PDB file of C-alpha atoms in Angstrom:
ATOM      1  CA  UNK A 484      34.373  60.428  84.475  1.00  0.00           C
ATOM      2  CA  UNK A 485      31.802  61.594  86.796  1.00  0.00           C
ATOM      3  CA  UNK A 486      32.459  62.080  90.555  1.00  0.00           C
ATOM      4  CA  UNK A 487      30.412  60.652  93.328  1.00  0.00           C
ATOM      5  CA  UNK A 488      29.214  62.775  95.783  1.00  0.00           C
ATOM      6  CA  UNK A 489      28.499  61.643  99.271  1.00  0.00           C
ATOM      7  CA  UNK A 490      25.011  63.269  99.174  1.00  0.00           C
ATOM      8  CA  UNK A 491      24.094  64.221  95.615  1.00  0.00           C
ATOM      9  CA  UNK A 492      25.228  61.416  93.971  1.00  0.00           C
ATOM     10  CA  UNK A 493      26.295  61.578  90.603  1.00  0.00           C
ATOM     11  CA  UNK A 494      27.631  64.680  89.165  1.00  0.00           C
ATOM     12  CA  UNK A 495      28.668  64.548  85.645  1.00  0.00           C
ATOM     13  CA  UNK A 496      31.870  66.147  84.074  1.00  0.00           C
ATOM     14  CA  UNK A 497      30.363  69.380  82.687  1.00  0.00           C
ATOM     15  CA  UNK A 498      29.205  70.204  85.875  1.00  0.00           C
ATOM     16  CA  UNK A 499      32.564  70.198  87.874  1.00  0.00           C
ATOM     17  CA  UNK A 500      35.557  70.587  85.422  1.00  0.00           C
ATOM     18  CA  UNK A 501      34.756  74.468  84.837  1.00  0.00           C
ATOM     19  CA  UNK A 502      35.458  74.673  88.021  1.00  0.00           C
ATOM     20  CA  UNK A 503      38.802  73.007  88.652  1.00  0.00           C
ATOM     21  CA  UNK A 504      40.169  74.615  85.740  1.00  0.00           C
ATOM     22  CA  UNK A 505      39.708  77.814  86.757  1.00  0.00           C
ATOM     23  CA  UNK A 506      40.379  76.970  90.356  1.00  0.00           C
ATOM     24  CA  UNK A 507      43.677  75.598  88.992  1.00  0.00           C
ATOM     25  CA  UNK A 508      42.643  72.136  90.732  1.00  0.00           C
ATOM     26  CA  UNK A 509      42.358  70.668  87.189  1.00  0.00           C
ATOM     27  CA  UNK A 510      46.047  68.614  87.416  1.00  0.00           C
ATOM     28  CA  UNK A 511      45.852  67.219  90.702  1.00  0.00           C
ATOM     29  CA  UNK A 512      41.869  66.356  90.166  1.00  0.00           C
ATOM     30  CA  UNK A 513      42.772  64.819  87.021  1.00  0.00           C
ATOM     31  CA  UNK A 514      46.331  62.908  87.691  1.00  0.00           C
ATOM     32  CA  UNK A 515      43.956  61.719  91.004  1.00  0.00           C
ATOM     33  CA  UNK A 516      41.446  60.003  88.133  1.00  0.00           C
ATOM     34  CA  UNK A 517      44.076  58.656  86.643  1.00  0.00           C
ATOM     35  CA  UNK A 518      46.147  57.178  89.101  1.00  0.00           C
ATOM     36  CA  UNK A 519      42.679  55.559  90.510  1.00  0.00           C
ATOM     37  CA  UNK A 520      41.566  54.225  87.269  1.00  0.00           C
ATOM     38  CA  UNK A 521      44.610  52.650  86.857  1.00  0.00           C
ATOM     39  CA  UNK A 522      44.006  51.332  90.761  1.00  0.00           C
ATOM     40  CA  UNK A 523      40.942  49.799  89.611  1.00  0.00           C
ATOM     41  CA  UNK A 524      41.998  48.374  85.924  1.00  0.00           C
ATOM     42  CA  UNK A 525      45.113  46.550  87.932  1.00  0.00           C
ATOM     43  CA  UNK A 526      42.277  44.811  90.277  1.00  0.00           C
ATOM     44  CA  UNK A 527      39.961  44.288  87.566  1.00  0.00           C
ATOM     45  CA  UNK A 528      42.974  42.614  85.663  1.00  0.00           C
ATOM     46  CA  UNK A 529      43.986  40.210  88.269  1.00  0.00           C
ATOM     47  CA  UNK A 530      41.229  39.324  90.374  1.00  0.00           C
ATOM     48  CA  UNK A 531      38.112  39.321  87.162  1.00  0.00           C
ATOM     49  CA  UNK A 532      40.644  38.571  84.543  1.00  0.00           C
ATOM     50  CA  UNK A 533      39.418  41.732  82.321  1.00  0.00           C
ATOM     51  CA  UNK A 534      40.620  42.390  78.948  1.00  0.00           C
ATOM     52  CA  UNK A 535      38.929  45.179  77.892  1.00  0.00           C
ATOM     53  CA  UNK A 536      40.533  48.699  78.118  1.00  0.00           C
ATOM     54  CA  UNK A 537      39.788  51.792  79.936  1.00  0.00           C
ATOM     55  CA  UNK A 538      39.086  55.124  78.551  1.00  0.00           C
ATOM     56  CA  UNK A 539      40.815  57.973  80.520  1.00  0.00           C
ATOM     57  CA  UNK A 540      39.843  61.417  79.209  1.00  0.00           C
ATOM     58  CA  UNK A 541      42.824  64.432  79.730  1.00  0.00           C
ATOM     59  CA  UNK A 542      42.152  67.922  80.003  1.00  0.00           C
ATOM     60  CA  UNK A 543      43.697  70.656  77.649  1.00  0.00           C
ATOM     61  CA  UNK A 544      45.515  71.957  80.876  1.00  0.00           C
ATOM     62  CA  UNK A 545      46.661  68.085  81.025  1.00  0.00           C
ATOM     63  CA  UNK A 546      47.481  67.878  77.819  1.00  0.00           C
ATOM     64  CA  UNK A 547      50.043  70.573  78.305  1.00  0.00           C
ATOM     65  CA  UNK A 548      51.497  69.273  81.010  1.00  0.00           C
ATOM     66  CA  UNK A 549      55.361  70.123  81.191  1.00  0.00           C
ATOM     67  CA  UNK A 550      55.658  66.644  82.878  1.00  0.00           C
ATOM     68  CA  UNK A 551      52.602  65.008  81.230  1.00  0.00           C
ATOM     69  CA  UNK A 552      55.245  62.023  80.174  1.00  0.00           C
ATOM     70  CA  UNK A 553      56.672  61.620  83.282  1.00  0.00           C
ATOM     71  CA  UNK A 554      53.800  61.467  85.854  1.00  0.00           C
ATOM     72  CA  UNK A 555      51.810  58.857  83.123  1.00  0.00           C
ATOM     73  CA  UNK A 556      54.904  56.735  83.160  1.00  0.00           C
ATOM     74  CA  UNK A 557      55.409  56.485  86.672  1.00  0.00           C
ATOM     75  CA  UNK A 558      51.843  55.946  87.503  1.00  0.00           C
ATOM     76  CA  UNK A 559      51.941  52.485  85.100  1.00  0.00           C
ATOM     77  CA  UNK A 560      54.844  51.950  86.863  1.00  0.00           C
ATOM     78  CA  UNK A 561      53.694  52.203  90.414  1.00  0.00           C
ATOM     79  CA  UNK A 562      50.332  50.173  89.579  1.00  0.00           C
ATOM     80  CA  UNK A 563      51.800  47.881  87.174  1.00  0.00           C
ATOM     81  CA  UNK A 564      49.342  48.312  84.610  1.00  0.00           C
ATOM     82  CA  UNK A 565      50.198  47.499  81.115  1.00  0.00           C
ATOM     83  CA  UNK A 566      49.539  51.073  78.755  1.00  0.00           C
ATOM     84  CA  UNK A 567      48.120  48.789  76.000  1.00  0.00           C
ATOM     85  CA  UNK A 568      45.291  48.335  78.450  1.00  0.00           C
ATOM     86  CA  UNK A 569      44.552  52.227  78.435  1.00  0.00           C
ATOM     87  CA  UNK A 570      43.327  54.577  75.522  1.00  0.00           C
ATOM     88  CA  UNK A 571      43.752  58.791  76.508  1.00  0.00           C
ATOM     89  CA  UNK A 572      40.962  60.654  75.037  1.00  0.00           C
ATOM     90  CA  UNK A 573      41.705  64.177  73.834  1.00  0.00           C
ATOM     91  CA  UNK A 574      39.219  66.602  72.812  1.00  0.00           C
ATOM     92  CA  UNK A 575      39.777  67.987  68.597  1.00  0.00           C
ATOM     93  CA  UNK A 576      39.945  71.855  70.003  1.00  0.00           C
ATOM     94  CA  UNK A 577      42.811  70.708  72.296  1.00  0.00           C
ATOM     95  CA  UNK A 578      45.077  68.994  69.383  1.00  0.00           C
ATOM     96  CA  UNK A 579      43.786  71.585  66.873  1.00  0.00           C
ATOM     97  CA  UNK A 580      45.781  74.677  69.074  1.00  0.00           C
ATOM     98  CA  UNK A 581      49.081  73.438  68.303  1.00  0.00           C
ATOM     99  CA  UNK A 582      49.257  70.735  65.916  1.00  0.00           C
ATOM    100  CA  UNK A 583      53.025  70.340  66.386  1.00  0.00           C
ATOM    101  CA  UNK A 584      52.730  69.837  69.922  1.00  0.00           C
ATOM    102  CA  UNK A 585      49.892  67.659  69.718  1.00  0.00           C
ATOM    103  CA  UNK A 586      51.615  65.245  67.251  1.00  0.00           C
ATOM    104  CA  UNK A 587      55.370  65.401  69.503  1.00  0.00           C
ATOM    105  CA  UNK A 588      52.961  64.553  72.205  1.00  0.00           C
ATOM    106  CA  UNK A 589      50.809  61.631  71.041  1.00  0.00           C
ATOM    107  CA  UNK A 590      54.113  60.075  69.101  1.00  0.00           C
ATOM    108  CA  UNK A 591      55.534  59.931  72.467  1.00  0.00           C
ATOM    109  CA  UNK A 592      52.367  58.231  73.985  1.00  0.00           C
ATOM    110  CA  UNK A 593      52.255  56.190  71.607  1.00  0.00           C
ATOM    111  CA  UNK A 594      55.819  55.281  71.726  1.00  0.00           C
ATOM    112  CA  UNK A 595      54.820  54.218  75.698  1.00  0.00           C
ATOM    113  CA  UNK A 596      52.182  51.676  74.780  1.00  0.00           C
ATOM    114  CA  UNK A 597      48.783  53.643  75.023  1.00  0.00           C
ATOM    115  CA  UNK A 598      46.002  54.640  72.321  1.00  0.00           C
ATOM    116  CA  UNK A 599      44.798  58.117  71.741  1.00  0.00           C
ATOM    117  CA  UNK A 600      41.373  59.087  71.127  1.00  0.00           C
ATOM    118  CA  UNK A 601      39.799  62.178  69.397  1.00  0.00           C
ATOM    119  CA  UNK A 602      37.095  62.929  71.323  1.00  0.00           C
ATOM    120  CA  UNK A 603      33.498  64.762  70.588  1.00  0.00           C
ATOM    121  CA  UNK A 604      34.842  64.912  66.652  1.00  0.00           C
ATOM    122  CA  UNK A 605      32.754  67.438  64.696  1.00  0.00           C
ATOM    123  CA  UNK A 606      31.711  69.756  67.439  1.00  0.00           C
ATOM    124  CA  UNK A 607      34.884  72.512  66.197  1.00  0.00           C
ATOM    125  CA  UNK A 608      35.411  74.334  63.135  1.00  0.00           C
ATOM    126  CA  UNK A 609      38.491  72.705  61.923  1.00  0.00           C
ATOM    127  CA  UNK A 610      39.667  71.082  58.482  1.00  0.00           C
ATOM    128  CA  UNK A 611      40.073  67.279  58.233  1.00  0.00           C
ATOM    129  CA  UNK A 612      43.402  67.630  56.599  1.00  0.00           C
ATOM    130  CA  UNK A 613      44.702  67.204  60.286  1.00  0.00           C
ATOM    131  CA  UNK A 614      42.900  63.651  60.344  1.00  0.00           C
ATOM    132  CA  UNK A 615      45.943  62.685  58.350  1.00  0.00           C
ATOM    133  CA  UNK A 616      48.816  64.941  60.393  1.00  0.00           C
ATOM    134  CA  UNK A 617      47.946  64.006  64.074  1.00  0.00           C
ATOM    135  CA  UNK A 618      48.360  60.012  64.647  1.00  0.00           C
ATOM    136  CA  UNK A 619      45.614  59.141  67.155  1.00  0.00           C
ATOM    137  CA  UNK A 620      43.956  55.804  66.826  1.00  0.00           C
ATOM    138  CA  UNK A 621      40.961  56.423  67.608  1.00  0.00           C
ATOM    139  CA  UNK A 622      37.714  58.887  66.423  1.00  0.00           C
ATOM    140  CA  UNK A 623      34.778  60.095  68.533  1.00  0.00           C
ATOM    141  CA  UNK A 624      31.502  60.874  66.942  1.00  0.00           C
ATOM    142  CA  UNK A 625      29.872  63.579  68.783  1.00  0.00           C
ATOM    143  CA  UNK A 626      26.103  62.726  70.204  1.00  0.00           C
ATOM    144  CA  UNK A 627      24.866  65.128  67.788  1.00  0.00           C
ATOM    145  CA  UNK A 628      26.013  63.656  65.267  1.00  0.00           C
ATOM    146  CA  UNK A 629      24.209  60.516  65.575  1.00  0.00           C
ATOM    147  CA  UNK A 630      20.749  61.949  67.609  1.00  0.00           C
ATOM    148  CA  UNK A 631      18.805  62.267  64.279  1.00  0.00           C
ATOM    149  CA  UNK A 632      20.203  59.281  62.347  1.00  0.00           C
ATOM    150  CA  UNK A 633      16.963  57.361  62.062  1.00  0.00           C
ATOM    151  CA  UNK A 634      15.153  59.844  60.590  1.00  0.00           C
ATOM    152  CA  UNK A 635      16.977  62.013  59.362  1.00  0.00           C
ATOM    153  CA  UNK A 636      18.902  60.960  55.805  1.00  0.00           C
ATOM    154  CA  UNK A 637      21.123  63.867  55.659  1.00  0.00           C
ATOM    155  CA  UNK A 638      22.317  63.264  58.789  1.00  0.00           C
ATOM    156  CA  UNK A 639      22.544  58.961  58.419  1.00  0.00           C
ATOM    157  CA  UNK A 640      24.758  59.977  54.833  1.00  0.00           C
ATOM    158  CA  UNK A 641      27.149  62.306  56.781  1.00  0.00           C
ATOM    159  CA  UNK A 642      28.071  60.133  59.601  1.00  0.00           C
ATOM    160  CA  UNK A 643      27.895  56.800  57.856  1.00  0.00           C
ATOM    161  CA  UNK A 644      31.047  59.011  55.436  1.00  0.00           C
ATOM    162  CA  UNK A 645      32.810  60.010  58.483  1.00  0.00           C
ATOM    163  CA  UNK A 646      32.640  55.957  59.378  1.00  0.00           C
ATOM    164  CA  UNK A 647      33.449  55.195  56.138  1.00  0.00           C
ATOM    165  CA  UNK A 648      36.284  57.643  55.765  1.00  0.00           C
ATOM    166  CA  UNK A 649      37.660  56.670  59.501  1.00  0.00           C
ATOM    167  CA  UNK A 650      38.084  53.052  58.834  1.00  0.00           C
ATOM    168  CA  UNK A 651      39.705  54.022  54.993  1.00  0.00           C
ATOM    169  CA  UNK A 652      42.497  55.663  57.484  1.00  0.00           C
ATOM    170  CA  UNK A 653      42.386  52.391  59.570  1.00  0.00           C
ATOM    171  CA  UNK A 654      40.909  54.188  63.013  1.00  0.00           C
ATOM    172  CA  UNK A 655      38.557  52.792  65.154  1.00  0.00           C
ATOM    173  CA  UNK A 656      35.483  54.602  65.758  1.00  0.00           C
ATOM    174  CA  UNK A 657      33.439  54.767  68.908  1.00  0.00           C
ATOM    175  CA  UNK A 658      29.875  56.799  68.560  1.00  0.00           C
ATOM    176  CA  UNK A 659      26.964  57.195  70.824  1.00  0.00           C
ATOM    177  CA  UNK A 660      23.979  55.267  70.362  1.00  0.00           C
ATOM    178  CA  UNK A 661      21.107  56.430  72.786  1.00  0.00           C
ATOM    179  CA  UNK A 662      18.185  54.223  70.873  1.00  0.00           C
ATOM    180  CA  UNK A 663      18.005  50.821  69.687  1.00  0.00           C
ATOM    181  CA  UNK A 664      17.456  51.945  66.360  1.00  0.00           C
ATOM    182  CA  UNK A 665      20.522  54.145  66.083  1.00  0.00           C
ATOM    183  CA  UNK A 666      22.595  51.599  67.352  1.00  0.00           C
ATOM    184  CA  UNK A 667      21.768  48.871  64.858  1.00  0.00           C
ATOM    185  CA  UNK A 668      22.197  51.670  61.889  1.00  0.00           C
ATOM    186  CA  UNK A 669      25.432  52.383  63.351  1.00  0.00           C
ATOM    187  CA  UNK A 670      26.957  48.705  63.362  1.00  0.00           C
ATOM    188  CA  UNK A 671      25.309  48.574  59.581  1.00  0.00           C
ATOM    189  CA  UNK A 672      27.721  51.323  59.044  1.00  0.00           C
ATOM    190  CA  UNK A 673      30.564  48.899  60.601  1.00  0.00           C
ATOM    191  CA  UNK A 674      30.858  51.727  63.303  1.00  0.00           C
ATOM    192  CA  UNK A 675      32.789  49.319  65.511  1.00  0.00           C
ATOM    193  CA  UNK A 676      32.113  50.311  68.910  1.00  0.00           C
ATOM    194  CA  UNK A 677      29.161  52.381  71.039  1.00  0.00           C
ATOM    195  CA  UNK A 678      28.461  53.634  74.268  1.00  0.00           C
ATOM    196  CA  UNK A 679      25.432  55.191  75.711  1.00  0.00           C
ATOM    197  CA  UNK A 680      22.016  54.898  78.099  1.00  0.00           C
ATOM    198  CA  UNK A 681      21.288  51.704  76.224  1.00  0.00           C
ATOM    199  CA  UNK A 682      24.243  50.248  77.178  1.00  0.00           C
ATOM    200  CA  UNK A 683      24.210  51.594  80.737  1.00  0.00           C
ATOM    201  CA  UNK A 684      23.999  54.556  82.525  1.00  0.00           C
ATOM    202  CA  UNK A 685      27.090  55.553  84.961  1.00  0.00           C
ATOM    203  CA  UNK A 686      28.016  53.116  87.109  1.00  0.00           C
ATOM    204  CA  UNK A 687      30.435  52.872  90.163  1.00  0.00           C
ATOM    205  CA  UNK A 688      33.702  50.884  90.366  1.00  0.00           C
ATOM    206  CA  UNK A 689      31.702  48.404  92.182  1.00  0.00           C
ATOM    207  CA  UNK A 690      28.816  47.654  90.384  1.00  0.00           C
ATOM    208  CA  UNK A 691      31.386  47.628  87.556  1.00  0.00           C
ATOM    209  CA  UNK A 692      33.061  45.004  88.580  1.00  0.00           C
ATOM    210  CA  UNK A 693      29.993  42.679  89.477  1.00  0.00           C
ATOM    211  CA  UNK A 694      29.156  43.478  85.636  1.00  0.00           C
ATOM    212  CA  UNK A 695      32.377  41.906  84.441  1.00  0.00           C
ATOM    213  CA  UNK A 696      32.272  39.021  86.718  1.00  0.00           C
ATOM    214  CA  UNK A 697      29.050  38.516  85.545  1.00  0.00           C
ATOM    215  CA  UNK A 698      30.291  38.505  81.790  1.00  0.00           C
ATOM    216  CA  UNK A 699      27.525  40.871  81.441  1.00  0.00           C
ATOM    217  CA  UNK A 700      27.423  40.898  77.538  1.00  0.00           C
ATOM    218  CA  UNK A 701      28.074  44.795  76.021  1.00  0.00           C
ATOM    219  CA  UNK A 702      26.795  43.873  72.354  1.00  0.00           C
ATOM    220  CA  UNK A 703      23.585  45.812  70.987  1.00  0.00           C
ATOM    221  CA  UNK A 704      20.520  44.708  73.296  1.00  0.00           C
ATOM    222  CA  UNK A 705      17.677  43.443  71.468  1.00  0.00           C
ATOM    223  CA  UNK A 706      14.796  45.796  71.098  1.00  0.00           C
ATOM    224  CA  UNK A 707      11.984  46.242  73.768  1.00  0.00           C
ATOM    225  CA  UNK A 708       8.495  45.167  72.974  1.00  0.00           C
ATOM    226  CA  UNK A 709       5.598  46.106  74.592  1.00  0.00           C
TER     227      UNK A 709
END
């Protein structure tokens, strides 16, 4: 998620979400995202005919919503968006506080229709004992996880196990691959999905949309030669 301002552009997450947390903006800025991604997936759907699904991230303060439930529900309902076509990304800190929580909450998510994600997996101190406890779909591999990958072979061995061990629980796993080179080590690894600057960069809703009506393909592009 990264907002567009009128005159600098651009302005990614990190920069802005500090601040509407402890402004105590962070639900209404953050139901707002939602209810316009959903705005957008529900055009995208009819008019482009897209069946790919859209990544939402929620914040811890989201996350611990007393209505959380109710406001997600009635936002599908208003847009009539199918949850299937939406996956929540939490970050591992945020489940990790209260593990009984996070697992009445996901159930119940999951119970609606959506996916959960772990996001930025690895960057916390925590045992993976809870990889078994907490039933989210879906695991995040952390950029630096992956930044050092080609040359490193410490680094290639611990994330190609963390693939390995992911798809052993049946999860999908989504990691960032900034080069062409880490990209094609990653699908060898049968990491299923990536995202990243070789992909694309951010994009608005619009140029979004003329990539899917383009059936702009998202596989691995082939490698630049000079």
């Amino acid at each position: 998620m990264c907002w567009e301002h009128p005159e600098q552009g651009l302005i990614a997450p990190f920069e802005f979400i500090t601040v509407a947390e402890n402004s105590g903006q962070i639900h209404a800025l953050g139901f707002q995202v939602f209810e316009n991604a959903l705005k957008d997936l529900s055009v995208w759907q009819t008019e482009l005919d897209f069946k790919g699904k859209v990544a939402i991230n929620l914040s811890a303060k989201q996350f611990n919503h007393s209505e959380l439930l109710d406001i997600i529900q009635g936002l599908f309902n208003k847009h009539q968006v199918e949850p299937n076509s939406v996956e929540l990304e939490v970050t591992e800190s945020v489940l990790l506080k209260e593990v009984d929580h996070a697992i009445t909450i996901i159930k119940k998510l999951k119970m609606m229709g959506l996916t959960v994600a772990i996001d930025d997996i690895g960057t916390g101190y925590s045992s993976l004992s809870y990889l078994r406890k907490i039933p989210f779909d879906t695991l995040k591999l952390d950029k630096s996880f992956i930044d050092d990958i080609a040359i490193a072979a410490k680094s290639r061995i611990l994330v190609e196990s963390i693939v390995q061990l992911a798809l052993g629980l049946e999860l999908d796993v989504v990691a960032e691959g900034e080069t062409h080179e880490q990209a094609v080590l990653l699908q060898e690894m049968q990491c299923g999905q990536c995202q990243g600057y070789l992909f694309s960069k951010p994009v608005n809703k619009i140029k979004f949309a003329e990539m899917i009506s383009q059936s702009k393909s998202f596989l691995v592009p082939e490698a630049q030669t000079n």
